[in-house]
Amino acid sequence: MVTDEVTPLLKEFISKNSEAADVQWDRRMSPRLLFNPYSSKTEEHSNIAHYFLMAAAILDDTVVGYPENARMLLVYLNRAFGNKLFEIKKPHLFEEVIIKAYFHHDLGPNKKAASEIIASVNTFVKYKAERNLLKYAQKFTKPKDFLDDLAQNIPALSGPHKDRAWIYLRWMVRPQPDLQIYNHLHPQDLYVPLTKENANVAASLGIISSASPALWRDEQTSAEARQKLTNYAKTLFPQDPAKIDHPFFLLGRWLKQKPLNRHTLKSALEFLEQMKTITGQPRAYYQKMSNYKSGWEKKTALTLLQLHIPYGYETISFPLPNEIYTPDFILEKTVQGRKIILEPHFEMTKRQARKYALFKRTYGHQFLLILLLKNDLIPLYHQRRILTDDVADDVWPIEFIQLLAEKIKNDTYGQ
């Protein structure tokens, strides 16, 4: 049973973050969608439902990597094809365009499947739904019945991938910040998707015993875990259990690669609340795609990619007194429980050094900050008192980023 210390913190976190738009259409993020997902025009709703069915179907780590990349990919295809995006049923037509994308290498190892999945969704909508998902959805009185039909017709939403369909139905059934396009279906009948992020929170709460990949290898096991998670959600929100889905997604990302227990969960909630108190608004942890601003950043990114070290580039902004700090690279790798930040710089100023020192004092218990600087400039920065002991946890010559990355990958950094 969840402790009294955790429950109030968790309910407050859900309350503050359940009003945040999903990463697939959040207007604060780029790239911007080419349509208004909240359009009041009924004639546009079928295309909106179709578009996000494609988004949900490719929402897999092995296909697109981070969820934000699904957004990136579909906006890119929408720009390339216009409304023909909804008509193409030959995967190779998508593939010919996708391989030219500047972010192609950032997609998942099974990126080629994206073309086949999107084409299969178009085939379903044309031949089964007769080009009108709104009318087709009216056949079903319960979300689960619609989900079973989607699973039968779209392989990417079947078997161990059913939770993508539950994500889709959450988007389509719940009111704002979700889209509520299938408004004849009721939120109380939704299940909470058993995603990796949600499983991290559920395991921390003790709702399920583990968030290991084995959870999805057997449909019966995943169904039981999904039911337990939904039952828990109904104790908090009986009429709207899927309300917890997006907040758990945000929280579960923060818990990634951490020990999954109540203590860690409580610490994470307290830390996120601290950030909210400073900024005055809830924080969302996004893995957004960005263009690298310098050759040093590109060199660092290429090294990490070559060694298959997961990272996010400019993924989160940290509030500091009178300013905001957005780290360049946050790695999933940790050192004694602290996530590694890599900050490459061609030049260093006293103002930047003060910012890093302030970040280190404020968030140093969660993050280990490593500055990457030109080797022959490091002594100069020390001489000018720009690089003092309180500025960073470590300073590393950018020329030796390969060696540093290898040490991080092999867990020998600091030895």
CSV table of C-alpha atoms in Angstrom, one decimal:
chain,number,residue,atom,x,y,z
A,1,MET,CA,0.0,0.0,0.0
A,2,VAL,CA,1.2,3.5,-0.9
A,3,THR,CA,2.5,5.5,2.1
A,4,ASP,CA,0.7,8.6,3.3
A,5,GLU,CA,3.9,10.6,2.5
A,6,VAL,CA,3.8,9.6,-1.2
A,7,THR,CA,0.1,9.8,-1.9
A,8,PRO,CA,-0.4,13.5,-1.4
A,9,LEU,CA,2.7,14.4,-3.4
A,10,LEU,CA,1.6,12.1,-6.2
A,11,LYS,CA,-1.9,13.4,-6.3
A,12,GLU,CA,-0.6,17.0,-6.4
A,13,PHE,CA,1.8,16.2,-9.2
A,14,ILE,CA,-1.0,14.6,-11.2
A,15,SER,CA,-3.3,17.5,-10.6
A,16,LYS,CA,-0.7,20.0,-11.8
A,17,ASN,CA,0.5,18.0,-14.8
A,18,SER,CA,-2.7,16.5,-16.1
A,19,GLU,CA,-3.5,19.9,-17.8
A,20,ALA,CA,-0.3,19.7,-19.8
A,21,ALA,CA,-0.8,18.9,-23.5
A,22,ASP,CA,0.7,15.7,-24.9
A,23,VAL,CA,4.1,15.9,-26.6
A,24,GLN,CA,2.5,15.0,-29.9
A,25,TRP,CA,0.7,18.3,-30.2
A,26,ASP,CA,2.0,20.6,-27.4
A,27,ARG,CA,2.1,24.1,-29.0
A,28,ARG,CA,5.1,25.1,-26.9
A,29,MET,CA,7.2,22.6,-28.8
A,30,SER,CA,8.7,22.5,-32.3
A,31,PRO,CA,8.1,21.6,-35.0
A,32,ARG,CA,4.6,23.0,-35.1
A,33,LEU,CA,1.8,20.9,-36.4
A,34,LEU,CA,0.4,22.0,-39.8
A,35,PHE,CA,-3.2,22.0,-38.4
A,36,ASN,CA,-5.0,22.9,-35.2
A,37,PRO,CA,-5.6,19.6,-33.3
A,38,TYR,CA,-8.3,21.4,-31.3
A,39,SER,CA,-10.2,22.5,-34.4
A,40,SER,CA,-14.0,22.9,-33.8
A,41,LYS,CA,-14.7,22.1,-37.5
A,42,THR,CA,-16.3,18.7,-37.6
A,43,GLU,CA,-15.1,18.1,-41.2
A,44,GLU,CA,-11.5,18.2,-40.0
A,45,HIS,CA,-11.9,15.7,-37.1
A,46,SER,CA,-11.6,12.6,-39.2
A,47,ASN,CA,-8.2,13.7,-40.6
A,48,ILE,CA,-7.1,14.6,-37.1
A,49,ALA,CA,-8.1,11.2,-35.8
A,50,HIS,CA,-6.3,9.6,-38.7
A,51,TYR,CA,-3.2,11.6,-38.1
A,52,PHE,CA,-2.9,10.7,-34.5
A,53,LEU,CA,-3.7,7.0,-35.2
A,54,MET,CA,-0.5,7.1,-37.3
A,55,ALA,CA,1.4,8.8,-34.4
A,56,ALA,CA,0.3,6.2,-31.9
A,57,ALA,CA,1.1,3.3,-34.3
A,58,ILE,CA,4.8,4.4,-34.7
A,59,LEU,CA,5.2,5.3,-31.0
A,60,ASP,CA,7.8,2.7,-30.3
A,61,ASP,CA,11.4,3.1,-29.1
A,62,THR,CA,12.7,0.8,-31.7
A,63,VAL,CA,10.9,2.7,-34.5
A,64,VAL,CA,11.2,6.4,-33.6
A,65,GLY,CA,13.4,6.4,-30.5
A,66,TYR,CA,11.9,9.1,-28.2
A,67,PRO,CA,8.2,9.9,-28.5
A,68,GLU,CA,8.9,13.4,-29.7
A,69,ASN,CA,10.5,11.9,-32.8
A,70,ALA,CA,7.1,10.5,-33.8
A,71,ARG,CA,5.9,14.1,-33.9
A,72,MET,CA,9.0,15.2,-35.8
A,73,LEU,CA,8.5,12.5,-38.4
A,74,LEU,CA,4.9,13.1,-39.1
A,75,VAL,CA,5.2,16.9,-39.3
A,76,TYR,CA,8.1,16.2,-41.8
A,77,LEU,CA,5.9,13.9,-43.9
A,78,ASN,CA,3.0,16.2,-43.7
A,79,ARG,CA,5.1,19.0,-45.1
A,80,ALA,CA,6.5,16.7,-47.9
A,81,PHE,CA,3.1,15.2,-49.0
A,82,GLY,CA,0.4,17.5,-47.8
A,83,ASN,CA,-3.0,15.8,-47.6
A,84,LYS,CA,-1.5,12.9,-49.7
A,85,LEU,CA,0.0,11.8,-46.4
A,86,PHE,CA,-3.4,10.2,-45.7
A,87,GLU,CA,-3.7,8.4,-49.0
A,88,ILE,CA,-0.3,6.7,-49.6
A,89,LYS,CA,-0.5,2.9,-49.1
A,90,LYS,CA,2.9,2.0,-50.6
A,91,PRO,CA,5.6,2.0,-47.9
A,92,HIS,CA,8.5,2.7,-50.3
A,93,LEU,CA,7.0,6.2,-51.1
A,94,PHE,CA,7.4,7.1,-47.4
A,95,GLU,CA,10.8,5.5,-47.1
A,96,GLU,CA,12.2,7.4,-50.0
A,97,VAL,CA,11.4,10.7,-48.2
A,98,ILE,CA,12.3,9.6,-44.6
A,99,ILE,CA,15.8,8.5,-45.5
A,100,LYS,CA,16.5,12.1,-46.6
A,101,ALA,CA,15.5,13.6,-43.3
A,102,TYR,CA,18.2,15.4,-41.3
A,103,PHE,CA,17.1,13.6,-38.2
A,104,HIS,CA,17.0,10.1,-39.8
A,105,HIS,CA,19.9,8.8,-37.7
A,106,ASP,CA,18.1,9.8,-34.5
A,107,LEU,CA,15.2,7.5,-35.2
A,108,GLY,CA,15.1,4.0,-33.7
A,109,PRO,CA,17.1,0.9,-35.0
A,110,ASN,CA,13.9,-0.4,-36.7
A,111,LYS,CA,13.2,3.0,-38.3
A,112,LYS,CA,12.4,1.3,-41.6
A,113,ALA,CA,9.2,-0.1,-40.1
A,114,ALA,CA,7.8,3.4,-39.8
A,115,SER,CA,7.0,3.5,-43.5
A,116,GLU,CA,5.2,0.1,-43.4
A,117,ILE,CA,3.2,1.1,-40.2
A,118,ILE,CA,2.0,4.4,-41.6
A,119,ALA,CA,1.0,2.8,-44.9
A,120,SER,CA,-0.9,0.1,-43.0
A,121,VAL,CA,-2.9,2.7,-41.1
A,122,ASN,CA,-3.8,4.4,-44.4
A,123,THR,CA,-4.9,1.0,-45.8
A,124,PHE,CA,-7.1,0.4,-42.7
A,125,VAL,CA,-8.7,3.9,-42.9
A,126,LYS,CA,-9.4,3.6,-46.6
A,127,TYR,CA,-10.7,0.1,-46.9
A,128,LYS,CA,-12.1,-0.7,-43.4
A,129,ALA,CA,-13.1,2.7,-42.1
A,130,GLU,CA,-14.1,3.9,-45.6
A,131,ARG,CA,-12.1,7.1,-45.2
A,132,ASN,CA,-14.1,8.3,-42.2
A,133,LEU,CA,-12.8,7.3,-38.7
A,134,LEU,CA,-15.5,9.4,-37.0
A,135,LYS,CA,-18.3,7.4,-38.5
A,136,TYR,CA,-16.4,4.1,-38.1
A,137,ALA,CA,-15.8,4.8,-34.4
A,138,GLN,CA,-19.6,5.1,-33.9
A,139,LYS,CA,-19.9,1.4,-34.3
A,140,PHE,CA,-18.4,0.9,-30.9
A,141,THR,CA,-19.9,1.7,-27.5
A,142,LYS,CA,-16.8,0.9,-25.4
A,143,PRO,CA,-13.2,2.0,-26.0
A,144,LYS,CA,-12.1,-1.7,-25.5
A,145,ASP,CA,-14.2,-2.9,-28.4
A,146,PHE,CA,-12.7,-0.2,-30.7
A,147,LEU,CA,-9.3,-1.2,-29.4
A,148,ASP,CA,-9.8,-4.9,-30.2
A,149,ASP,CA,-10.9,-3.9,-33.7
A,150,LEU,CA,-7.8,-1.7,-34.2
A,151,ALA,CA,-5.6,-4.6,-33.0
A,152,GLN,CA,-7.2,-7.0,-35.5
A,153,ASN,CA,-6.6,-4.6,-38.4
A,154,ILE,CA,-3.3,-2.8,-37.6
A,155,PRO,CA,-0.4,-5.2,-36.6
A,156,ALA,CA,1.5,-2.3,-35.0
A,157,LEU,CA,-1.4,-2.0,-32.5
A,158,SER,CA,-1.8,-5.6,-31.7
A,159,GLY,CA,-0.3,-8.1,-29.2
A,160,PRO,CA,2.4,-6.6,-27.1
A,161,HIS,CA,1.8,-3.2,-28.8
A,162,LYS,CA,-1.8,-2.8,-27.6
A,163,ASP,CA,-0.8,-0.1,-25.2
A,164,ARG,CA,-0.1,2.2,-28.2
A,165,ALA,CA,-3.8,1.8,-29.0
A,166,TRP,CA,-4.8,2.7,-25.4
A,167,ILE,CA,-2.6,5.9,-25.8
A,168,TYR,CA,-4.5,6.7,-29.0
A,169,LEU,CA,-7.9,6.2,-27.3
A,170,ARG,CA,-6.8,8.4,-24.4
A,171,TRP,CA,-6.0,11.2,-26.9
A,172,MET,CA,-9.3,10.7,-28.7
A,173,VAL,CA,-11.7,10.2,-25.8
A,174,ARG,CA,-10.6,12.5,-22.9
A,175,PRO,CA,-11.4,16.2,-22.9
A,176,GLN,CA,-8.8,18.9,-23.1
A,177,PRO,CA,-5.9,18.9,-22.9
A,178,ASP,CA,-6.7,15.8,-24.9
A,179,LEU,CA,-8.8,16.0,-28.1
A,180,GLN,CA,-12.1,14.2,-27.3
A,181,ILE,CA,-12.9,13.6,-31.0
A,182,TYR,CA,-14.7,10.3,-30.2
A,183,ASN,CA,-17.0,12.1,-27.7
A,184,HIS,CA,-19.6,9.2,-27.7
A,185,LEU,CA,-17.1,7.1,-25.8
A,186,HIS,CA,-16.6,7.7,-22.0
A,187,PRO,CA,-13.3,8.4,-20.2
A,188,GLN,CA,-14.3,6.2,-17.3
A,189,ASP,CA,-14.1,3.2,-19.6
A,190,LEU,CA,-10.4,3.8,-20.6
A,191,TYR,CA,-7.5,1.8,-19.4
A,192,VAL,CA,-4.2,3.3,-18.4
A,193,PRO,CA,-1.6,2.4,-21.0
A,194,LEU,CA,1.1,0.1,-19.7
A,195,THR,CA,4.0,2.1,-21.1
A,196,LYS,CA,7.6,1.8,-19.9
A,197,GLU,CA,7.2,5.2,-18.1
A,198,ASN,CA,3.9,4.2,-16.4
A,199,ALA,CA,5.4,0.9,-15.4
A,200,ASN,CA,8.3,2.7,-13.7
A,201,VAL,CA,5.9,4.6,-11.5
A,202,ALA,CA,3.7,1.6,-10.9
A,203,ALA,CA,6.7,-0.5,-9.8
A,204,SER,CA,7.8,2.3,-7.5
A,205,LEU,CA,4.4,2.4,-5.9
A,206,GLY,CA,4.4,-1.4,-5.5
A,207,ILE,CA,1.3,-1.8,-7.8
A,208,ILE,CA,3.3,-4.2,-10.0
A,209,SER,CA,6.4,-6.2,-8.9
A,210,SER,CA,8.7,-5.1,-11.8
A,211,ALA,CA,9.0,-2.8,-14.8
A,212,SER,CA,11.3,-5.2,-16.7
A,213,PRO,CA,10.9,-6.0,-20.4
A,214,ALA,CA,9.4,-9.3,-19.4
A,215,LEU,CA,6.2,-7.5,-18.5
A,216,TRP,CA,5.3,-7.2,-22.2
A,217,ARG,CA,6.4,-10.6,-23.4
A,218,ASP,CA,3.2,-12.3,-22.4
A,219,GLU,CA,-0.2,-10.8,-23.2
A,220,GLN,CA,-1.7,-12.2,-20.0
A,221,THR,CA,1.0,-10.8,-17.8
A,222,SER,CA,0.8,-7.3,-19.4
A,223,ALA,CA,-3.1,-7.4,-19.3
A,224,GLU,CA,-3.0,-8.2,-15.5
A,225,ALA,CA,-0.4,-5.4,-14.9
A,226,ARG,CA,-2.5,-2.9,-17.0
A,227,GLN,CA,-5.6,-3.9,-15.0
A,228,LYS,CA,-3.8,-3.3,-11.7
A,229,LEU,CA,-2.5,0.1,-12.9
A,230,THR,CA,-6.0,1.1,-14.0
A,231,ASN,CA,-7.6,-0.1,-10.8
A,232,TYR,CA,-5.2,2.1,-8.9
A,233,ALA,CA,-6.0,5.0,-11.1
A,234,LYS,CA,-9.7,4.5,-10.4
A,235,THR,CA,-9.1,4.9,-6.7
A,236,LEU,CA,-7.8,8.4,-7.4
A,237,PHE,CA,-10.1,9.3,-10.4
A,238,PRO,CA,-13.0,6.9,-10.7
A,239,GLN,CA,-14.6,8.7,-13.7
A,240,ASP,CA,-11.3,9.4,-15.5
A,241,PRO,CA,-8.6,6.9,-14.7
A,242,ALA,CA,-6.5,7.8,-17.8
A,243,LYS,CA,-6.0,11.2,-16.3
A,244,ILE,CA,-2.8,9.8,-14.7
A,245,ASP,CA,-1.3,8.7,-18.0
A,246,HIS,CA,0.5,11.9,-19.1
A,247,PRO,CA,1.7,12.9,-15.6
A,248,PHE,CA,3.0,9.3,-15.1
A,249,PHE,CA,4.7,9.5,-18.5
A,250,LEU,CA,6.6,12.7,-17.3
A,251,LEU,CA,7.4,11.2,-13.9
A,252,GLY,CA,8.4,7.8,-15.3
A,253,ARG,CA,11.0,9.4,-17.5
A,254,TRP,CA,12.5,11.0,-14.5
A,255,LEU,CA,12.7,7.6,-12.8
A,256,LYS,CA,14.4,5.9,-15.7
A,257,GLN,CA,17.4,3.9,-14.6
A,258,LYS,CA,16.8,4.7,-10.9
A,259,PRO,CA,15.9,2.2,-8.2
A,260,LEU,CA,12.1,1.8,-8.4
A,261,ASN,CA,10.8,2.1,-4.9
A,262,ARG,CA,8.8,4.5,-2.7
A,263,HIS,CA,11.8,6.4,-1.4
A,264,THR,CA,13.1,7.2,-4.9
A,265,LEU,CA,9.6,8.1,-6.0
A,266,LYS,CA,9.2,10.5,-3.1
A,267,SER,CA,12.6,12.1,-3.8
A,268,ALA,CA,11.6,12.6,-7.4
A,269,LEU,CA,8.3,14.2,-6.6
A,270,GLU,CA,10.0,16.5,-4.0
A,271,PHE,CA,12.6,17.5,-6.6
A,272,LEU,CA,10.0,18.2,-9.3
A,273,GLU,CA,7.9,20.2,-6.8
A,274,GLN,CA,11.0,22.2,-5.9
A,275,MET,CA,11.4,23.1,-9.6
A,276,LYS,CA,7.7,24.0,-9.8
A,277,THR,CA,8.1,26.3,-6.7
A,278,ILE,CA,11.0,28.2,-8.3
A,279,THR,CA,9.3,28.6,-11.7
A,280,GLY,CA,5.7,28.9,-10.7
A,281,GLN,CA,4.7,26.3,-13.2
A,282,PRO,CA,4.9,22.5,-13.5
A,283,ARG,CA,7.9,21.2,-15.3
A,284,ALA,CA,7.7,18.8,-18.3
A,285,TYR,CA,10.7,16.7,-19.2
A,286,TYR,CA,10.9,16.6,-23.0
A,287,GLN,CA,13.4,14.9,-25.3
A,288,LYS,CA,13.1,17.5,-28.1
A,289,MET,CA,15.0,17.5,-31.3
A,290,SER,CA,17.3,20.5,-31.9
A,291,ASN,CA,20.0,21.6,-34.4
A,292,TYR,CA,23.5,21.6,-32.8
A,293,LYS,CA,24.7,25.2,-32.4
A,294,SER,CA,28.5,24.6,-32.8
A,295,GLY,CA,31.0,22.2,-34.2
A,296,TRP,CA,32.0,21.3,-30.6
A,297,GLU,CA,28.4,20.2,-29.9
A,298,LYS,CA,28.2,18.2,-33.2
A,299,LYS,CA,31.5,16.5,-32.3
A,300,THR,CA,30.2,15.5,-28.9
A,301,ALA,CA,26.9,14.2,-30.4
A,302,LEU,CA,28.6,12.2,-33.1
A,303,THR,CA,30.9,10.6,-30.5
A,304,LEU,CA,27.9,9.6,-28.2
A,305,LEU,CA,26.0,8.2,-31.2
A,306,GLN,CA,29.0,6.2,-32.4
A,307,LEU,CA,29.3,4.6,-29.0
A,308,HIS,CA,25.5,4.1,-28.6
A,309,ILE,CA,25.4,6.2,-25.4
A,310,PRO,CA,21.8,7.4,-25.0
A,311,TYR,CA,21.5,11.2,-24.5
A,312,GLY,CA,19.1,14.1,-24.8
A,313,TYR,CA,20.2,17.4,-26.4
A,314,GLU,CA,18.8,20.5,-24.7
A,315,THR,CA,16.0,18.4,-23.2
A,316,ILE,CA,15.2,20.4,-20.1
A,317,SER,CA,15.6,23.9,-18.7
A,318,PHE,CA,16.5,24.4,-15.1
A,319,PRO,CA,15.4,27.5,-13.3
A,320,LEU,CA,18.1,29.6,-11.5
A,321,PRO,CA,17.8,33.0,-9.8
A,322,ASN,CA,17.3,35.5,-12.6
A,323,GLU,CA,18.0,33.1,-15.4
A,324,ILE,CA,17.4,29.7,-17.0
A,325,TYR,CA,20.1,27.0,-17.7
A,326,THR,CA,19.5,24.5,-20.5
A,327,PRO,CA,22.3,21.8,-20.5
A,328,ASP,CA,23.6,20.7,-23.9
A,329,PHE,CA,23.8,16.9,-23.3
A,330,ILE,CA,22.1,15.0,-20.5
A,331,LEU,CA,23.2,11.3,-20.5
A,332,GLU,CA,21.1,8.4,-19.2
A,333,LYS,CA,24.3,7.1,-17.7
A,334,THR,CA,24.8,7.9,-14.1
A,335,VAL,CA,27.7,8.2,-11.6
A,336,GLN,CA,26.7,7.3,-8.1
A,337,GLY,CA,23.1,8.1,-8.9
A,338,ARG,CA,23.8,11.4,-10.6
A,339,LYS,CA,23.0,11.9,-14.3
A,340,ILE,CA,26.0,13.1,-16.4
A,341,ILE,CA,25.8,16.5,-18.1
A,342,LEU,CA,28.3,17.3,-20.9
A,343,GLU,CA,28.8,20.9,-21.7
A,344,PRO,CA,31.1,21.6,-24.7
A,345,HIS,CA,32.4,25.2,-25.1
A,346,PHE,CA,34.7,26.8,-27.6
A,347,GLU,CA,35.0,29.8,-25.2
A,348,MET,CA,34.2,30.3,-21.6
A,349,THR,CA,33.2,33.6,-19.9
A,350,LYS,CA,32.9,34.5,-16.3
A,351,ARG,CA,29.2,34.9,-16.6
A,352,GLN,CA,28.9,31.3,-17.9
A,353,ALA,CA,31.1,30.0,-15.1
A,354,ARG,CA,28.9,31.7,-12.5
A,355,LYS,CA,25.8,30.1,-14.1
A,356,TYR,CA,27.4,26.6,-13.9
A,357,ALA,CA,28.5,27.2,-10.3
A,358,LEU,CA,25.0,28.2,-9.4
A,359,PHE,CA,23.6,25.2,-11.1
A,360,LYS,CA,26.1,22.9,-9.4
A,361,ARG,CA,25.1,24.3,-6.0
A,362,THR,CA,21.3,24.0,-6.7
A,363,TYR,CA,21.1,20.7,-8.6
A,364,GLY,CA,24.5,19.0,-7.9
A,365,HIS,CA,22.9,16.2,-5.9
A,366,GLN,CA,21.1,15.1,-9.1
A,367,PHE,CA,23.6,15.9,-11.8
A,368,LEU,CA,27.3,15.6,-12.5
A,369,LEU,CA,28.5,18.5,-14.7
A,370,ILE,CA,31.5,17.9,-17.0
A,371,LEU,CA,32.8,20.9,-19.1
A,372,LEU,CA,34.5,20.1,-22.4
A,373,LEU,CA,37.0,22.8,-23.3
A,374,LYS,CA,39.9,23.2,-25.7
A,375,ASN,CA,43.0,21.7,-24.1
A,376,ASP,CA,45.3,24.6,-24.5
A,377,LEU,CA,42.7,27.1,-23.1
A,378,ILE,CA,42.1,25.2,-19.9
A,379,PRO,CA,45.2,26.5,-18.1
A,380,LEU,CA,44.3,30.0,-19.3
A,381,TYR,CA,40.9,29.8,-17.8
A,382,HIS,CA,42.4,28.6,-14.5
A,383,GLN,CA,44.9,31.5,-14.6
A,384,ARG,CA,42.1,34.0,-15.1
A,385,ARG,CA,40.1,32.5,-12.3
A,386,ILE,CA,37.3,31.7,-14.6
A,387,LEU,CA,37.5,28.0,-13.9
A,388,THR,CA,37.4,27.7,-10.1
A,389,ASP,CA,36.7,24.5,-8.1
A,390,ASP,CA,33.0,25.3,-7.7
A,391,VAL,CA,32.2,25.8,-11.4
A,392,ALA,CA,31.9,22.1,-12.4
A,393,ASP,CA,32.5,18.6,-11.2
A,394,ASP,CA,35.1,18.0,-13.9
A,395,VAL,CA,36.8,19.7,-16.9
A,396,TRP,CA,37.9,17.5,-19.9
A,397,PRO,CA,39.7,18.5,-23.0
A,398,ILE,CA,37.3,18.3,-26.0
A,399,GLU,CA,40.1,16.8,-28.1
A,400,PHE,CA,39.8,13.7,-25.9
A,401,ILE,CA,36.0,13.4,-25.9
A,402,GLN,CA,36.3,9.9,-27.4
A,403,LEU,CA,38.3,8.7,-24.4
A,404,LEU,CA,35.9,10.3,-22.0
A,405,ALA,CA,32.9,8.7,-23.8
A,406,GLU,CA,34.5,5.3,-23.7
A,407,LYS,CA,35.1,5.6,-20.0
A,408,ILE,CA,31.5,6.6,-19.4
A,409,LYS,CA,30.2,3.7,-21.6
A,410,ASN,CA,32.4,1.2,-19.8
A,411,ASP,CA,31.6,2.6,-16.3
A,412,THR,CA,35.2,3.4,-15.7
A,413,TYR,CA,34.9,7.2,-15.5
A,414,GLY,CA,36.4,8.5,-12.3
A,415,GLN,CA,38.4,5.3,-11.7
